[in-house]
Coordinates of C-alpha atoms in Angstrom, one line a residue:
Chain A
S11 CA 120.0 107.7 112.9
A12 CA 116.6 106.8 113.6
V13 CA 113.8 108.0 116.4
I14 CA 111.4 104.6 115.7
S15 CA 108.5 105.1 117.5
Q16 CA 106.3 101.9 118.7
K17 CA 102.4 101.9 120.0
P18 CA 101.2 100.8 121.7
S19 CA 104.3 100.3 124.6
R20 CA 103.0 97.0 126.9
D21 CA 99.2 95.7 126.2
I22 CA 97.6 92.9 128.5
C23 CA 95.1 91.4 126.2
Q24 CA 93.1 87.8 126.5
R25 CA 93.4 84.9 124.2
G26 CA 91.7 84.5 121.5
T27 CA 91.6 88.2 120.7
S28 CA 94.9 89.7 118.2
L29 CA 96.6 92.9 118.9
T30 CA 98.0 94.6 116.1
I31 CA 102.0 97.3 116.6
Q32 CA 102.5 100.4 115.1
C33 CA 105.9 101.7 114.3
Q34 CA 106.8 104.2 112.8
V35 CA 109.9 106.4 112.0
D36 CA 110.8 110.7 111.1
S37 CA 112.8 109.6 108.1
Q38 CA 112.7 107.0 105.0
V39 CA 114.5 104.5 106.0
T40 CA 114.6 100.7 103.1
M41 CA 114.1 97.8 105.1
M42 CA 112.1 97.4 108.4
F43 CA 112.0 93.9 110.2
W44 CA 109.7 92.9 113.8
Y45 CA 111.2 90.4 115.4
R46 CA 110.4 88.8 118.8
Q47 CA 112.4 88.0 122.4
Q48 CA 111.2 86.6 125.2
P49 CA 111.5 87.0 128.6
G50 CA 114.9 86.7 129.2
Q51 CA 116.1 85.4 125.7
S52 CA 117.9 87.0 122.3
L53 CA 116.1 88.7 119.4
T54 CA 114.1 86.7 116.7
L55 CA 113.9 88.5 113.8
I56 CA 109.7 87.4 112.3
A57 CA 110.0 88.9 108.6
T58 CA 111.5 91.7 106.9
A59 CA 108.4 94.3 106.2
N60 CA 108.7 95.3 102.4
Q61 CA 106.8 98.4 101.4
G62 CA 104.4 97.9 99.1
S63 CA 104.8 93.6 99.3
E64 CA 104.1 90.9 101.4
A65 CA 106.3 90.6 104.1
T66 CA 109.6 87.5 103.6
Y67 CA 108.8 86.2 107.0
E68 CA 111.3 84.2 108.2
S69 CA 111.0 79.5 109.2
G70 CA 108.6 79.1 112.1
F71 CA 106.3 82.1 111.6
V72 CA 103.7 82.3 108.8
I73 CA 101.7 85.0 107.3
D74 CA 98.6 84.3 108.2
K75 CA 99.4 83.9 112.5
F76 CA 101.9 87.9 112.2
P77 CA 100.3 90.0 108.3
I78 CA 102.8 92.7 107.8
S79 CA 102.3 96.0 106.3
R80 CA 104.0 98.3 105.2
P81 CA 101.9 101.0 102.8
N82 CA 105.3 103.0 102.8
L83 CA 108.6 103.9 103.9
T84 CA 108.5 104.9 107.5
F85 CA 105.1 103.1 108.4
S86 CA 104.3 100.0 109.8
T87 CA 102.1 97.1 111.6
L88 CA 102.8 93.7 112.5
T89 CA 100.0 92.1 114.3
V90 CA 99.8 88.6 116.3
S91 CA 96.7 86.5 116.0
N92 CA 94.6 84.3 117.7
M93 CA 96.9 84.6 121.4
S94 CA 96.9 83.4 123.4
P95 CA 99.7 82.2 126.6
E96 CA 102.5 81.5 124.8
D97 CA 102.7 85.2 122.3
S98 CA 102.9 86.6 125.8
S99 CA 107.0 88.5 124.6
I100 CA 107.9 91.6 123.3
Y101 CA 108.2 92.3 119.6
L102 CA 110.5 94.8 118.9
C103 CA 110.4 97.3 115.1
S104 CA 113.9 97.8 113.4
V105 CA 114.8 100.2 111.0
A106 CA 118.3 99.9 107.8
I107 CA 118.9 102.8 106.7
A108 CA 119.6 102.1 102.5
G109 CA 123.6 101.5 101.7
K110 CA 124.1 100.6 105.2
N111 CA 123.4 97.4 107.5
I112 CA 123.0 99.2 110.7
Q113 CA 120.1 98.1 112.6
Y114 CA 118.4 100.8 115.0
F115 CA 115.8 99.8 117.1
G116 CA 112.3 101.1 118.5
A117 CA 111.3 101.0 122.2
G118 CA 108.9 97.6 122.2
T119 CA 105.9 96.4 122.5
R120 CA 106.0 94.3 125.7
L121 CA 102.3 91.8 125.6
S122 CA 101.3 89.6 128.3
V123 CA 98.6 86.8 127.3
L124 CA 96.2 86.0 129.7
Chain B
G24 CA 123.0 79.6 108.9
E25 CA 123.9 82.5 110.6
N26 CA 124.8 80.6 114.6
V27 CA 126.1 83.2 117.3
E28 CA 127.4 82.0 121.0
Q29 CA 128.1 85.0 123.1
H30 CA 129.9 84.1 125.8
P31 CA 129.8 85.0 129.2
S32 CA 125.9 84.8 129.8
T33 CA 126.6 87.5 133.5
L34 CA 129.0 89.3 134.5
S35 CA 130.1 91.1 137.3
V36 CA 132.4 93.0 137.8
Q37 CA 133.6 96.1 139.4
E38 CA 133.8 99.7 139.1
G39 CA 136.4 100.9 138.2
D40 CA 137.0 97.2 136.5
S41 CA 137.5 95.8 133.3
A42 CA 134.8 94.1 131.2
V43 CA 135.2 91.3 128.2
I44 CA 132.1 90.2 126.0
K45 CA 133.0 87.0 124.2
C46 CA 131.7 86.1 120.4
T47 CA 132.3 83.7 118.1
Y48 CA 129.8 83.7 114.2
S49 CA 130.2 80.4 111.4
D50 CA 129.1 82.6 108.4
S51 CA 132.5 83.4 106.9
A52 CA 130.4 85.1 105.2
S53 CA 129.6 87.6 107.5
N54 CA 130.8 91.0 107.2
Y55 CA 129.6 93.2 110.1
F56 CA 129.1 92.6 114.2
P57 CA 127.9 95.4 115.6
W58 CA 126.4 95.1 119.9
Y59 CA 123.4 96.3 121.3
K60 CA 123.4 97.4 124.9
Q61 CA 119.7 96.6 126.4
E62 CA 118.1 98.5 129.7
L63 CA 115.2 97.3 131.5
G64 CA 112.9 98.2 129.5
K65 CA 114.1 99.8 126.8
G66 CA 115.0 98.0 123.1
P67 CA 117.9 97.4 122.2
Q68 CA 121.1 100.5 121.2
L69 CA 124.1 100.4 119.4
I70 CA 127.3 101.2 120.5
I71 CA 129.6 100.4 118.6
D72 CA 129.9 98.0 115.8
I73 CA 133.2 97.1 113.1
R74 CA 133.5 95.8 110.1
S75 CA 134.9 92.7 108.5
N76 CA 138.1 94.8 106.9
V77 CA 138.8 96.2 110.2
G78 CA 141.1 94.9 113.1
E79 CA 139.3 96.8 116.2
K80 CA 138.0 99.9 116.4
K81 CA 137.8 102.0 119.7
D82 CA 135.1 104.9 121.5
Q83 CA 135.7 106.7 123.9
R84 CA 135.4 103.5 127.3
I85 CA 133.9 101.2 124.7
A86 CA 136.5 99.1 122.0
V87 CA 135.8 95.9 119.6
T88 CA 137.4 93.5 118.5
L89 CA 137.6 91.3 115.5
N90 CA 139.3 88.4 114.2
K91 CA 138.0 87.0 111.5
T92 CA 140.6 83.7 110.8
A93 CA 139.5 82.7 114.0
K94 CA 135.9 84.1 113.2
H95 CA 135.2 85.7 117.1
F96 CA 134.8 89.2 118.3
S97 CA 135.0 90.3 121.7
L98 CA 133.6 94.0 123.0
H99 CA 136.0 95.4 126.1
I100 CA 134.4 98.1 128.7
T101 CA 137.0 99.8 129.9
E102 CA 136.7 101.5 134.0
T103 CA 133.1 100.7 134.4
Q104 CA 130.3 102.7 135.5
P105 CA 127.5 101.6 137.4
E106 CA 125.7 103.1 134.3
D107 CA 126.7 100.2 132.8
S108 CA 124.9 97.7 133.8
A109 CA 122.8 96.5 131.3
V110 CA 121.6 93.7 128.8
Y111 CA 124.4 93.1 126.1
F112 CA 123.8 91.8 122.3
C113 CA 126.8 91.4 119.7
A114 CA 125.3 90.2 116.1
A115 CA 126.8 89.7 113.0
S116 CA 125.5 90.8 109.5
T117 CA 125.6 88.2 107.0
P118 CA 124.2 89.7 102.9
L119 CA 121.4 87.2 101.3
L120 CA 121.3 86.7 97.5
S121 CA 118.2 88.8 97.8
G122 CA 120.9 91.7 98.0
N123 CA 119.8 92.4 102.0
E124 CA 121.1 91.9 105.2
K125 CA 120.0 89.1 107.7
L126 CA 121.2 90.5 111.1
T127 CA 122.2 86.9 113.8
F128 CA 121.9 87.9 117.6
G129 CA 124.1 86.1 120.1
T130 CA 122.2 84.8 122.9
G131 CA 122.9 88.1 125.6
T132 CA 125.5 89.5 128.4
R133 CA 123.5 90.3 131.6
L134 CA 126.5 93.2 133.4
T135 CA 126.3 93.7 136.6
I136 CA 128.6 96.6 138.0
I137 CA 129.0 96.4 141.4
P138 CA 129.6 100.0 142.7

């Protein structure tokens, strides 16, 4: 398995501002992913964070709203830009180890937008 | 794309009884089926998984069964305990043309164990 640290664990933000969430894993992993979990709902994949290249976004998610970086094999960031109350959700980072499609999740970032 | 349906959405079980959660998937190319447990305020935790070349897998009180023909898989928890109370998610992993895999999650089951 992998130990995943996500920061911040929670935040309350004003509309129109941006928040950057960090994800750090304790070992080199092939794949890193970002998910959104709206209150009481399931997990929806936002994008796959690719090391050294642009992230791959799922339908309904765009880079201008959710820019992602992955400068190395153990670290990624997700920015939620120009926030509105509809962005209030849990944002989760997950990782998969090379050759295996098992995904491990961080504890998540609980975001409230006022 | 893949679509995963999960039932029931809520389930209450007397402590010591068994709980069963069922999922169906649509894409026959899906080949890996994990189950996650999410406790309040925490991220999803992998509790058991099964690959498409296996029909059943068991780990102590937890078991998963897979019927590839019918495209459904189930989670079985026996001798339930209060600490089993949580939200459970099934998922299906589908290989993509890029060589990566994509996890599609079910809608979740809130399991409550009644002492």
